[in-house]
Coordinates of C-alpha atoms in Angstrom, one line a residue:
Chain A
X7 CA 0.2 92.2 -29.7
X8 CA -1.6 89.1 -30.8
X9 CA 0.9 88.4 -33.5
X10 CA 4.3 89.5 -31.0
X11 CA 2.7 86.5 -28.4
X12 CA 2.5 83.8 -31.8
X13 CA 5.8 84.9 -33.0
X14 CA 7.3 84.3 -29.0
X15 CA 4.9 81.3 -28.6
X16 CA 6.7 80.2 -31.7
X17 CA 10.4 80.3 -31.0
X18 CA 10.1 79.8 -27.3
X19 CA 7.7 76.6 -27.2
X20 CA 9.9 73.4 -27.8
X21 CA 12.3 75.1 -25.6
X22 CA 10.1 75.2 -22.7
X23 CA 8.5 72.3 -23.1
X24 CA 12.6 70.5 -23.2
X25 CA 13.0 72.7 -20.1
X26 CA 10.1 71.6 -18.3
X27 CA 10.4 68.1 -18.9
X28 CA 13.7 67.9 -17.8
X29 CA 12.0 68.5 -14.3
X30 CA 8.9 67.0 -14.4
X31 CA 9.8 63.3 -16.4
X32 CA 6.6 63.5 -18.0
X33 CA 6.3 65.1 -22.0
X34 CA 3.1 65.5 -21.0
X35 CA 3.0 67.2 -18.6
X36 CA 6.2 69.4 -19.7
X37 CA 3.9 70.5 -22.2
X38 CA 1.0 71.6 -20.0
X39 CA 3.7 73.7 -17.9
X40 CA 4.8 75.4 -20.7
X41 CA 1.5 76.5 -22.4
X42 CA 0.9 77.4 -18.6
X43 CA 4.4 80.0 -18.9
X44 CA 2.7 81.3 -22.2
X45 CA -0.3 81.9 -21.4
X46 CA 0.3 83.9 -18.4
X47 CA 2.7 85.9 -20.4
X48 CA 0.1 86.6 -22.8
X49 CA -1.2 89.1 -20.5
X50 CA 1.8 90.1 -18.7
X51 CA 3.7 93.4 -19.3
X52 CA 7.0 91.8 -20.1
X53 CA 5.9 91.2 -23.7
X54 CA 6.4 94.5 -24.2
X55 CA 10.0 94.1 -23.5
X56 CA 12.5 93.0 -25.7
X57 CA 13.1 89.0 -26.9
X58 CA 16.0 88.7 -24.4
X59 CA 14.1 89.7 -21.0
X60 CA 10.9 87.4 -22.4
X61 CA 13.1 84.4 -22.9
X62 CA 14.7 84.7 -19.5
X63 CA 11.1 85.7 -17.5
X64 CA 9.6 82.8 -19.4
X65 CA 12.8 80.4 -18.4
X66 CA 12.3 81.4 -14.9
X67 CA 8.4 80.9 -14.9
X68 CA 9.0 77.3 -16.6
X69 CA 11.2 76.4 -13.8
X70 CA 9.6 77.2 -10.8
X71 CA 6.4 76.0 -12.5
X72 CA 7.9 72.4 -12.9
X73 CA 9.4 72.1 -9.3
X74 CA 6.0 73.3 -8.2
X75 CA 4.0 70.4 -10.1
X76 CA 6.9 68.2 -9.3
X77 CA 6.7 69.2 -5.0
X78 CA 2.5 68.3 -5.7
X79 CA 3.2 65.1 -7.2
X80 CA 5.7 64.1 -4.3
X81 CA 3.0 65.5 -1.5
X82 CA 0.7 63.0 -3.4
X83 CA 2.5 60.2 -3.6
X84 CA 3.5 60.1 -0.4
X85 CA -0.3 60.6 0.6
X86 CA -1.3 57.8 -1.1
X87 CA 1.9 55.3 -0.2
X88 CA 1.1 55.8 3.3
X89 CA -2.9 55.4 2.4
X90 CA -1.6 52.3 0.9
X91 CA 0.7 51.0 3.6
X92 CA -2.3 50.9 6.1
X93 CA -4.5 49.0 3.9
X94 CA -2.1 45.7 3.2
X95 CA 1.8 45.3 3.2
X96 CA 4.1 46.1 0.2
X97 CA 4.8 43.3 -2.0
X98 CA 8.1 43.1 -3.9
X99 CA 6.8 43.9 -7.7
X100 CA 8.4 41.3 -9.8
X101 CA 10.7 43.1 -12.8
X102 CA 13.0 41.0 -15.4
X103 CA 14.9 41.8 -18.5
X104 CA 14.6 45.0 -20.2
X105 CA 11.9 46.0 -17.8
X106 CA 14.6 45.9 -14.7
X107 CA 16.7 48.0 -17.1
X108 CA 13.9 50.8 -17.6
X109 CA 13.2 50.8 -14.0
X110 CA 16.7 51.5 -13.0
X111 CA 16.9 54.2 -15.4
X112 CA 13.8 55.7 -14.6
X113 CA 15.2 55.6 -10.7
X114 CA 18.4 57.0 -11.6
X115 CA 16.5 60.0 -13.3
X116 CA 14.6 60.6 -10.3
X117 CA 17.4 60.6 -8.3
X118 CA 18.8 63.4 -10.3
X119 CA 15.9 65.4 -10.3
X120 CA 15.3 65.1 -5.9
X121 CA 19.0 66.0 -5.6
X122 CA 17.8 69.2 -7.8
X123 CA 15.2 69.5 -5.7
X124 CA 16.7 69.8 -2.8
X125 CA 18.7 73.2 -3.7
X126 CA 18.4 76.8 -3.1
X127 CA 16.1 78.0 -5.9
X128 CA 18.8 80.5 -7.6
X129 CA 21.5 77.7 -7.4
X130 CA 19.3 75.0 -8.8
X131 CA 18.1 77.8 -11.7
X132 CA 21.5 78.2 -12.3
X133 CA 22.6 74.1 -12.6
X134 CA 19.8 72.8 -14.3
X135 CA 20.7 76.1 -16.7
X136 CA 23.9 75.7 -17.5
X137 CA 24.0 72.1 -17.8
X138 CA 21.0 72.2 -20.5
X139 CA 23.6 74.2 -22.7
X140 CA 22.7 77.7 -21.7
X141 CA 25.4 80.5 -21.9
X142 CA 26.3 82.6 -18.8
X143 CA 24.2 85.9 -19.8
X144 CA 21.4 83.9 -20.3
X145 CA 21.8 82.0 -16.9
X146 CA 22.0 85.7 -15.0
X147 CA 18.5 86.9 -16.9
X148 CA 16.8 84.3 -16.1
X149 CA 18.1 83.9 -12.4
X150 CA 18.2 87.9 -12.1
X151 CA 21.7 88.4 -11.3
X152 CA 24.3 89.9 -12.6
X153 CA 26.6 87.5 -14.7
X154 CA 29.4 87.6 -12.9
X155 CA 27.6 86.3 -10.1
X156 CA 26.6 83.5 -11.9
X157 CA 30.1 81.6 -11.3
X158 CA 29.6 81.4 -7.5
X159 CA 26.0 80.1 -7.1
X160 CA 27.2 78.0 -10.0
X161 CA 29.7 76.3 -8.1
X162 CA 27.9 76.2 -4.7
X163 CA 24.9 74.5 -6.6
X164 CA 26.9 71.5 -8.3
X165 CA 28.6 71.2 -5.0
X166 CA 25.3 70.4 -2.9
X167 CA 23.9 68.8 -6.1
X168 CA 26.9 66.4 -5.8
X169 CA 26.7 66.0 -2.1
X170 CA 22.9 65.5 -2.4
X171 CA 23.3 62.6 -5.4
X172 CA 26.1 61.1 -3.6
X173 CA 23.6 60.7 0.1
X174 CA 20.8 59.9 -2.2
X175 CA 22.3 56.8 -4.0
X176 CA 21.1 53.5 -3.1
Chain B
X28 CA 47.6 88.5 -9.7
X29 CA 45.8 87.5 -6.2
X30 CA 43.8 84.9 -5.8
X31 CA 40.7 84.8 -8.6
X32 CA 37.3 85.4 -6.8
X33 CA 35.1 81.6 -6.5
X34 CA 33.1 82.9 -9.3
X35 CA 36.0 83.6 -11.9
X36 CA 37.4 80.3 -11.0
X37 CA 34.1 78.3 -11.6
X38 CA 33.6 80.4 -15.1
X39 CA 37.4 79.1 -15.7
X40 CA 36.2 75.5 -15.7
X41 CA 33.6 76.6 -18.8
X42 CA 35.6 79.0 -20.7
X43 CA 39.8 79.2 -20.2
X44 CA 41.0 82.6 -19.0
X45 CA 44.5 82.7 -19.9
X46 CA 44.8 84.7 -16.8
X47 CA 43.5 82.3 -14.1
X48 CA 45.5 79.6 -15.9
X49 CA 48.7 81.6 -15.3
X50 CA 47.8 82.3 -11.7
X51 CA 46.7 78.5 -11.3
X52 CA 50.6 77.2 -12.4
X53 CA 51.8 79.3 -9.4
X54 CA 48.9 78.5 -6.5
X55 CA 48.0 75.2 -4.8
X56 CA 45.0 76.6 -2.9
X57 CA 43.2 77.8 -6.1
X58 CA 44.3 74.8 -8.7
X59 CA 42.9 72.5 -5.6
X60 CA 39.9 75.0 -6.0
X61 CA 39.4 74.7 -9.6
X62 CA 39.6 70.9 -9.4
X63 CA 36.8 70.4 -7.2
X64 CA 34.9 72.5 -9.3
X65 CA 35.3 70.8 -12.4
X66 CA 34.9 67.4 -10.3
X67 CA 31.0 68.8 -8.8
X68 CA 30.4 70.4 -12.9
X69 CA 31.3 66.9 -14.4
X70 CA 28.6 65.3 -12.1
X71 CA 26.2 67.6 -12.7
X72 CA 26.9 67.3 -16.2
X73 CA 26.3 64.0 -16.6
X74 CA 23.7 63.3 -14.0
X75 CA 21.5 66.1 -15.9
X76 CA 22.1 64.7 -19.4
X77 CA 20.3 61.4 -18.3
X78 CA 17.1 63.3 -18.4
X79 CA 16.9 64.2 -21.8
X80 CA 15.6 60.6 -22.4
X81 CA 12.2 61.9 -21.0
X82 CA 12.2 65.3 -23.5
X83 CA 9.8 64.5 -26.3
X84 CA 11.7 64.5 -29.8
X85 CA 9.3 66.9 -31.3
X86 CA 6.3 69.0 -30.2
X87 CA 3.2 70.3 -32.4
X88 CA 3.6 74.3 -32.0
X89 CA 1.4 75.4 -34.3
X90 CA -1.5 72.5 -32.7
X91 CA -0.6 74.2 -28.5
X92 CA -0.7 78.0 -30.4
X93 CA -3.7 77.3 -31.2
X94 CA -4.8 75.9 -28.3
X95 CA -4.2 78.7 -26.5
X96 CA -4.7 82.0 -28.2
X97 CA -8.3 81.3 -27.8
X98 CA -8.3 81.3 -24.5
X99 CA -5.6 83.5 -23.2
X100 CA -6.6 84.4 -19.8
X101 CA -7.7 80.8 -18.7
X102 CA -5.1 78.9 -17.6
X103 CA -6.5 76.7 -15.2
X104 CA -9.2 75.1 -18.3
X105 CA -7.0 74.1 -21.1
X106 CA -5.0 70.4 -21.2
X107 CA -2.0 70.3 -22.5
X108 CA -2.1 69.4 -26.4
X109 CA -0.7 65.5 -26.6
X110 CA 2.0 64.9 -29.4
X111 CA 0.6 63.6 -33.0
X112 CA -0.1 60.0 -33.9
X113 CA 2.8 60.6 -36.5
X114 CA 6.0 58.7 -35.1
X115 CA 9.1 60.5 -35.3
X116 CA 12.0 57.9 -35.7
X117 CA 14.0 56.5 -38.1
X118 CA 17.8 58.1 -39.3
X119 CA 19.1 61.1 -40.4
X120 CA 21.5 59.2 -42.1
X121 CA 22.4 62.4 -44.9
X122 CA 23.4 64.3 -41.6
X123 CA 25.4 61.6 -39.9
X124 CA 27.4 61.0 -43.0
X125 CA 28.4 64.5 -42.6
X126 CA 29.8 64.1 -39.4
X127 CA 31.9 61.1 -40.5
X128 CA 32.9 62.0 -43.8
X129 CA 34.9 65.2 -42.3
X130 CA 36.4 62.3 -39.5
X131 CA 39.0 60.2 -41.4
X132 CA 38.1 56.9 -39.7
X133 CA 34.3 57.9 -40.2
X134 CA 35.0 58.5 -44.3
X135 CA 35.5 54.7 -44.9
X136 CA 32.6 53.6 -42.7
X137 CA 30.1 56.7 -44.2
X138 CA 30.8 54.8 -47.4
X139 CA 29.4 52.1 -46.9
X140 CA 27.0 53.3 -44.6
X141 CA 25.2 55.6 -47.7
X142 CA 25.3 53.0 -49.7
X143 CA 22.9 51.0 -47.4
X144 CA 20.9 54.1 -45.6
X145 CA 17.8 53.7 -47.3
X146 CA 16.9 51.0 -45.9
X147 CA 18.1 51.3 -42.3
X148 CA 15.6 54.0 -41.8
X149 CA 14.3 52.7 -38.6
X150 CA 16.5 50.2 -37.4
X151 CA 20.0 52.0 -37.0
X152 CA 21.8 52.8 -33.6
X153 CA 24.9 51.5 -33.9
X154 CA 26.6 49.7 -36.8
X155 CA 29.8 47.5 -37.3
X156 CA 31.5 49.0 -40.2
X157 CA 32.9 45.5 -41.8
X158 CA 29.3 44.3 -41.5
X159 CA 26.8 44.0 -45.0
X160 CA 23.8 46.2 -43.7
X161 CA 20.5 45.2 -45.2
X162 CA 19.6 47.2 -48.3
X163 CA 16.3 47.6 -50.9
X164 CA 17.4 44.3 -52.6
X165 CA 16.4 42.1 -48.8
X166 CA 12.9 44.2 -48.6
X167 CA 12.2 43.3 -52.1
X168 CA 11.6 40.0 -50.9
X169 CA 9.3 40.9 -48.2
X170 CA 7.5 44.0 -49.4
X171 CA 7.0 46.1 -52.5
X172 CA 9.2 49.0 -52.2
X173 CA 8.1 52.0 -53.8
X174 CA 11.0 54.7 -53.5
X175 CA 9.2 57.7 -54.4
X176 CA 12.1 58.7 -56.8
X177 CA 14.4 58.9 -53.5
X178 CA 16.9 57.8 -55.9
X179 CA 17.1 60.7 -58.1
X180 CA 16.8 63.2 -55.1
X181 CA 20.6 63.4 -55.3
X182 CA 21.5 66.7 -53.3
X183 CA 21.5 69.7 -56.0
X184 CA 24.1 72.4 -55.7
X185 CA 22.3 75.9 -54.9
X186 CA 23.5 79.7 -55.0
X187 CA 22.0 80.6 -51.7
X188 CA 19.2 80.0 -48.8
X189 CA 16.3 81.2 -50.5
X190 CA 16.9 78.1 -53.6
X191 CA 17.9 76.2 -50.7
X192 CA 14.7 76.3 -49.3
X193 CA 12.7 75.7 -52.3
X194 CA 14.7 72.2 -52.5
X195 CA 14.1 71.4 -49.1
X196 CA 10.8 72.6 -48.5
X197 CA 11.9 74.6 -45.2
X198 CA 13.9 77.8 -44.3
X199 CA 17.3 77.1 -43.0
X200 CA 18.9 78.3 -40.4
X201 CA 21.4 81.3 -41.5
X202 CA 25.3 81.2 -40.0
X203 CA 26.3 83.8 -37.9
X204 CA 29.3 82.8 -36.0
X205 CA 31.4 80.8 -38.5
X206 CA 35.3 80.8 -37.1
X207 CA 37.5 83.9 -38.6
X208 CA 38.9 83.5 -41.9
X209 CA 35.8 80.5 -42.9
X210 CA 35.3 80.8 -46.6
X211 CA 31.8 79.3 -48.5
X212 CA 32.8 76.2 -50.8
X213 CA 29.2 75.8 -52.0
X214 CA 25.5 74.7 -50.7
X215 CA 23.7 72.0 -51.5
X216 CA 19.9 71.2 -51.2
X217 CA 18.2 67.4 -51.5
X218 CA 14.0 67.8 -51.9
X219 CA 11.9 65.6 -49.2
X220 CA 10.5 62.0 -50.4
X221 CA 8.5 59.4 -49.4
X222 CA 9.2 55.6 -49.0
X223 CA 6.5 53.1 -48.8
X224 CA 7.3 49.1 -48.2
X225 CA 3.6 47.1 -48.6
X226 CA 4.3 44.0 -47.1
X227 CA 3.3 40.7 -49.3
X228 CA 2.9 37.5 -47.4
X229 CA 2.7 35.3 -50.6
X230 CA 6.5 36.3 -50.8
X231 CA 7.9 35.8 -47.1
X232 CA 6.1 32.5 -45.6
X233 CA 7.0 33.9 -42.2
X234 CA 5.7 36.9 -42.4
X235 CA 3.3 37.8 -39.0
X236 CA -0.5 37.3 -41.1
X237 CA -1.6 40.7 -39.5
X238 CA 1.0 42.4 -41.9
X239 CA 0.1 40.8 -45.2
X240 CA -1.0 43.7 -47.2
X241 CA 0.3 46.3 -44.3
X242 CA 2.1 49.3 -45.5
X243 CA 5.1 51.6 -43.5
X244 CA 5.3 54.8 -45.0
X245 CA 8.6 56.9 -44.6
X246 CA 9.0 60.5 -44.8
X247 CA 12.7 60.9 -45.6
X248 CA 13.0 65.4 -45.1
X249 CA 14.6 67.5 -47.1
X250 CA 18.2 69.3 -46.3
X251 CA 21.0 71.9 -46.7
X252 CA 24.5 71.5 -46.1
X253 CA 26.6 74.0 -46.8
X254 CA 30.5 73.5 -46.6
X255 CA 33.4 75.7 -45.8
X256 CA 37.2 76.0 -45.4
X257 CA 38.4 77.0 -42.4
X258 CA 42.5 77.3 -42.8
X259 CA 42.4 75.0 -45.6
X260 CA 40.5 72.3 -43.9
X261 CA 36.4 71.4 -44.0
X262 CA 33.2 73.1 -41.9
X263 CA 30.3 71.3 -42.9
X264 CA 27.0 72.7 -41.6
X265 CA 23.9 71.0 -42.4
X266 CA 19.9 70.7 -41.2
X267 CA 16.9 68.7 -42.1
X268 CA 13.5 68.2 -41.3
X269 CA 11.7 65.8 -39.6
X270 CA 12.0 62.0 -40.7
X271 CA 8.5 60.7 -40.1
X272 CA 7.4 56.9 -39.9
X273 CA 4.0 56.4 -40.3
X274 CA 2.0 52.5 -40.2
X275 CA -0.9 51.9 -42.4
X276 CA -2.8 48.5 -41.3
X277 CA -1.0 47.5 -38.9
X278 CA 0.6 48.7 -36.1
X279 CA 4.4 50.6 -36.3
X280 CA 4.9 48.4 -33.5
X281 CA 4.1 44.6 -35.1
X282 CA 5.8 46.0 -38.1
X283 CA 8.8 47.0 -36.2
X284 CA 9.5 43.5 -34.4
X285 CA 9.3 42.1 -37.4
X286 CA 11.9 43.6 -39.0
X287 CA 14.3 43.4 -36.2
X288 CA 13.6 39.5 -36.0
X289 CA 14.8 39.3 -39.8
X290 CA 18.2 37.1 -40.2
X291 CA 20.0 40.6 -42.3
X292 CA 19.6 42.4 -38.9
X293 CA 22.7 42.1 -37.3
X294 CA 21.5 40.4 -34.4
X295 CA 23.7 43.0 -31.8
X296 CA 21.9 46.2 -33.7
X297 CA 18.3 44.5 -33.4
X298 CA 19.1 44.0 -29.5
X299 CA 20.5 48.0 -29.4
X300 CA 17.0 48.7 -30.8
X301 CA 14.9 46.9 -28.7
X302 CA 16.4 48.3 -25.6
X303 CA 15.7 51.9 -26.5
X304 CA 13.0 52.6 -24.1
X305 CA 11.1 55.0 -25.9
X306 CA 11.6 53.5 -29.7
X307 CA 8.4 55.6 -31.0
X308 CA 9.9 59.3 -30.1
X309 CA 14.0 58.0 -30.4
X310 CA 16.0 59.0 -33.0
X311 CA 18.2 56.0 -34.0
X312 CA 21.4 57.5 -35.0
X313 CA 24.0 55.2 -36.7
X314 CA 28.0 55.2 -35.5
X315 CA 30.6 52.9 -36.3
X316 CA 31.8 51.4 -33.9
X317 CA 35.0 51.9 -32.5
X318 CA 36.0 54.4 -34.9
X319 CA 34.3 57.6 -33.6
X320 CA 34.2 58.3 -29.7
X321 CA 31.0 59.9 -29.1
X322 CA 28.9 60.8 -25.9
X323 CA 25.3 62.5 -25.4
X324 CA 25.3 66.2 -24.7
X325 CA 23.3 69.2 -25.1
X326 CA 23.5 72.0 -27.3
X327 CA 22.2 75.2 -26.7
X328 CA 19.6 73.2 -24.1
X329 CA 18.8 71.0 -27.1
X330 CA 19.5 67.3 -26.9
X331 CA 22.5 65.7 -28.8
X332 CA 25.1 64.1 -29.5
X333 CA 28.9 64.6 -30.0
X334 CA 31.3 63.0 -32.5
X335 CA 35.0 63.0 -32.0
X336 CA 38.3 61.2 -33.3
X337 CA 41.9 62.2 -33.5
X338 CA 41.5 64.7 -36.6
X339 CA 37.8 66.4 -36.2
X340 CA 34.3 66.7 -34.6
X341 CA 30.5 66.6 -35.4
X342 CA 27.8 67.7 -33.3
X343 CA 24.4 66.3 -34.1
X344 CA 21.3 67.4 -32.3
X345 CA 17.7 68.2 -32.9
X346 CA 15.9 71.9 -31.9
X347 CA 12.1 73.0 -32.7
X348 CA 11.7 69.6 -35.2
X349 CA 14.9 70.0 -37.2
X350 CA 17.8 67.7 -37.0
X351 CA 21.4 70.0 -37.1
X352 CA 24.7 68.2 -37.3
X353 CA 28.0 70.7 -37.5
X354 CA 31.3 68.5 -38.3
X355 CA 34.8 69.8 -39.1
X356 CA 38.1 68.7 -39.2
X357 CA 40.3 70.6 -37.1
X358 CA 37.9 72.1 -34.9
X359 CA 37.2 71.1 -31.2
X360 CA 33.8 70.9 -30.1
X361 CA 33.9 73.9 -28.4
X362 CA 34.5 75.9 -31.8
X363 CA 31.5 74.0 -33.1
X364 CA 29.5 75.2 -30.2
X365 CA 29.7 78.6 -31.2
X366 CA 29.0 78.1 -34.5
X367 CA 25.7 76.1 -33.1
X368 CA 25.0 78.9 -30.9
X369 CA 25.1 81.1 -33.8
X370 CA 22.5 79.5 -36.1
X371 CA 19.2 81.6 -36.4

């Protein structure tokens, strides 16, 4: 069993950890997630099963993990802005150059990632999914569906993603 | 044929059904339908490909593994495992040339772009094909350039995977979806070298005193290519490792502005450089400009990029530390999807 879960670990890792930071912005912490997906499969009864049904339980696990960490982080930074706002008044930061740049492309990824957010858990399995590259079968294992089904969530996910990222933009 | 259900339609958008597209010439309600869809999946599309610029180029597998087989049960005690000092950057400019050589407008470019790769190992993004790019001759005057016998590493024609991999130093990645009728032409293997440049003040006045003595160590992989005619025209598939740049000395960073600030940087590659926001995990890849459209993408949920003019494609992306590129002449990008999808 030891040497199924380092064969898995293995072939699975990198993917996860692309997965994971894809949500969270953070390699870091992408990487954390997906040991976290690992580990707990390491004791879980789908290891048994074979390489297709691991890859799509350890997908979904990656995923929900992410948007969990990623709904803390948001709880916490909203905790601590308001902490913040009592203490003094905001100050403009001063940003120039390149620095502007980075800031408006690290906005524009967080932008992406709240309109995710915001959708049904199946539809936003299914976005995020099939717009990292993943092929329909794969989407409907991972979401649990069947794959004919995965057209329609499909479409009523990038339509509220779109609506979402449209509101959302400055 | 009634009207398609929503979810046919949307899997229309992805992959054509000839039957949906018939129906679609004959009904406003559902070509209307269709057109939002692919409206909402090009968003989407694009909005999610902007966050692959926070993916890490490469993790340590073997370094988390271990981390965590130890302690299987305890999730809540172990920290994640942080990427190795080791800088993945540099080109992969063997597998670019690929691409372009099987493009027509690419061929002249990839020319002149070989002839010069050695020593655009960490500066390339994009590159102006009338312009001189620097080569071993400028470094000479800054640094001693050891080669490492790069220059006799010329790729060596091999009978099959296992020779292939004795060459290269890894296992590649087997075909198993080539397009019907694809014939093998023949593989070829280069072995992995290393570069060093030791910088020598007493030969560059301007030369930053921190780097005087300061060494940048390149670790230029190993690859496979192997080529194919599909309907008389060429499929070249192709992998590498990982191209490493390590600093000894100094720091990768001092090292870097200092090459960029050199006068044979072309001064609108040095500012594509120092824009790239995460310069120690990014992979520089070099295109000439305005002769190849390209755009990022993913493939197979890896990050990459895609290469297209008039008579071919290349897809070029990197997956658990190796650096694919697929190009062909005559082949949509689609086709070379499957052929990605299909390496093992």
């Amino acid at each position: 069993m030891a040497d199924r879960f380092a064969d898995v670990f293995r072939r699975r890792y990198a993917e996860l950890v692309r997965l994971a930071a894809r949500i969270t912005g953070d390699a870091s912490e992408a990487e954390d997630v997906a040991q976290e997906a690992l580990t707990a499969l390491s004791t879980h009864e789908v290891l048994d099963r074979p390489d297709e049904e691991i890859a799509a339980w350890l997908r979904r696990v990656t995923i929900n993990a992410s948007f969990n960490r990623r709904r803390g982080r948001d709880r916490n930074n909203d905790r601590m802005q308001r902490s913040a706002a009592a203490e003094r008044p905001l100050r403009p930061v001063e940003r120039a150059g390149p620095q502007l740049a980075q800031v408006v492309r690290s906005e524009e990824r967080e932008l992406v990632r709240s309109a995710l957010a915001r959708l049904p858990e199946r539809q936003r399995m299914c976005v995020l999914l099939r717009h990292s590259g993943y092929r329909y079968a794969e989407i409907a294992a991972a979401v649990g569906i069947a794959e004919g089904s995965v057209g329609v969530l499909l479409s009523r996910g990038e339509h509220a993603f779109r609506r979402h990222y449209e509101e959302m933009q400055p | 044929m009634t009207c398609p259900t929503a979810a046919r339609l949307r899997a229309h958008v992805d992959v054509a059904d000839a039957e949906v597209a018939g129906h679609l010439a004959d009904c406003v309600a559902c070509t209307e339908c269709v057109a939002g869809f692919r409206a909402s999946a090009r968003l989407a599309a694009t909005a999610i490909a902007t966050l692959d610029t926070d993916s890490p180029a490469a993790v340590d597998v073997e370094a988390a593994l271990q981390h965590v087989v130890p302690q299987p049960s305890s999730v809540s005690r172990h920290h994640p495992v942080r990427r190795p000092a080791s800088i993945a950057a540099g080109v992969i400019a063997l597998l670019v040339a690929v691409v372009l050589v099987v493009t027509p407008s690419g061929r002249q470019a990839a020319a002149g772009f070989l002839a010069g790769f050695r020593a655009e190992q960490i500066q390339v993004v994009t590159f102006d094909p009338d312009q001189p790019l620097v080569g071993f001759e400028s470094l000479a005057d800054i640094a001693d350039v050891d080669t490492g016998g790069i220059e006799d590493a010329q790729p060596t024609e091999v009978d099959d995977l296992e020779q292939a991999a004795d060459i290269s130093g890894f296992q590649p990645s087997q075909t198993s979806s080539l397009p019907e009728g694809a014939t093998v032409e023949g593989m070829q293997a280069s072995p992995p070298s290393t570069v060093r440049l030791t910088f020598v003040a007493a030969r560059a006045p301007e030369l930053p005193p921190a780097l005087d003595g300061a060494e940048l160590v390149v670790s230029v992989p190993g690859a496979v290519a192997s080529a194919y005619q599909v309907d008389g025209q060429m499929l070249v598939v192709a992998e590498a490792g990982q191209l490493t740049v390590d600093a000894v000395g100094a720091e990768l960073g001092q090292i870097r502005e200092y090459l960029l600030s050199r006068p044979e940087v072309p001064s609108d590659l040095a500012r594509q450089l120092l824009a790239i926001d995460d310069w120690t995990t990014t992979l520089p890849i070099p295109v000439p400009v305005d002769s190849v459209v390209w755009q990022d993408t993913t493939v197979a949920g890896h990050p990459g990029l895609m290469l297209q003019d008039p008579m071919g494609s290349g897809l070029l992306w990197q997956a658990d530390g190796r650096i694919h590129a697929i190009g062909a002449e005559g082949l949509d990008v689609d086709a070379l999807r499957l052929i990605a999808d299909g390496l093992r």
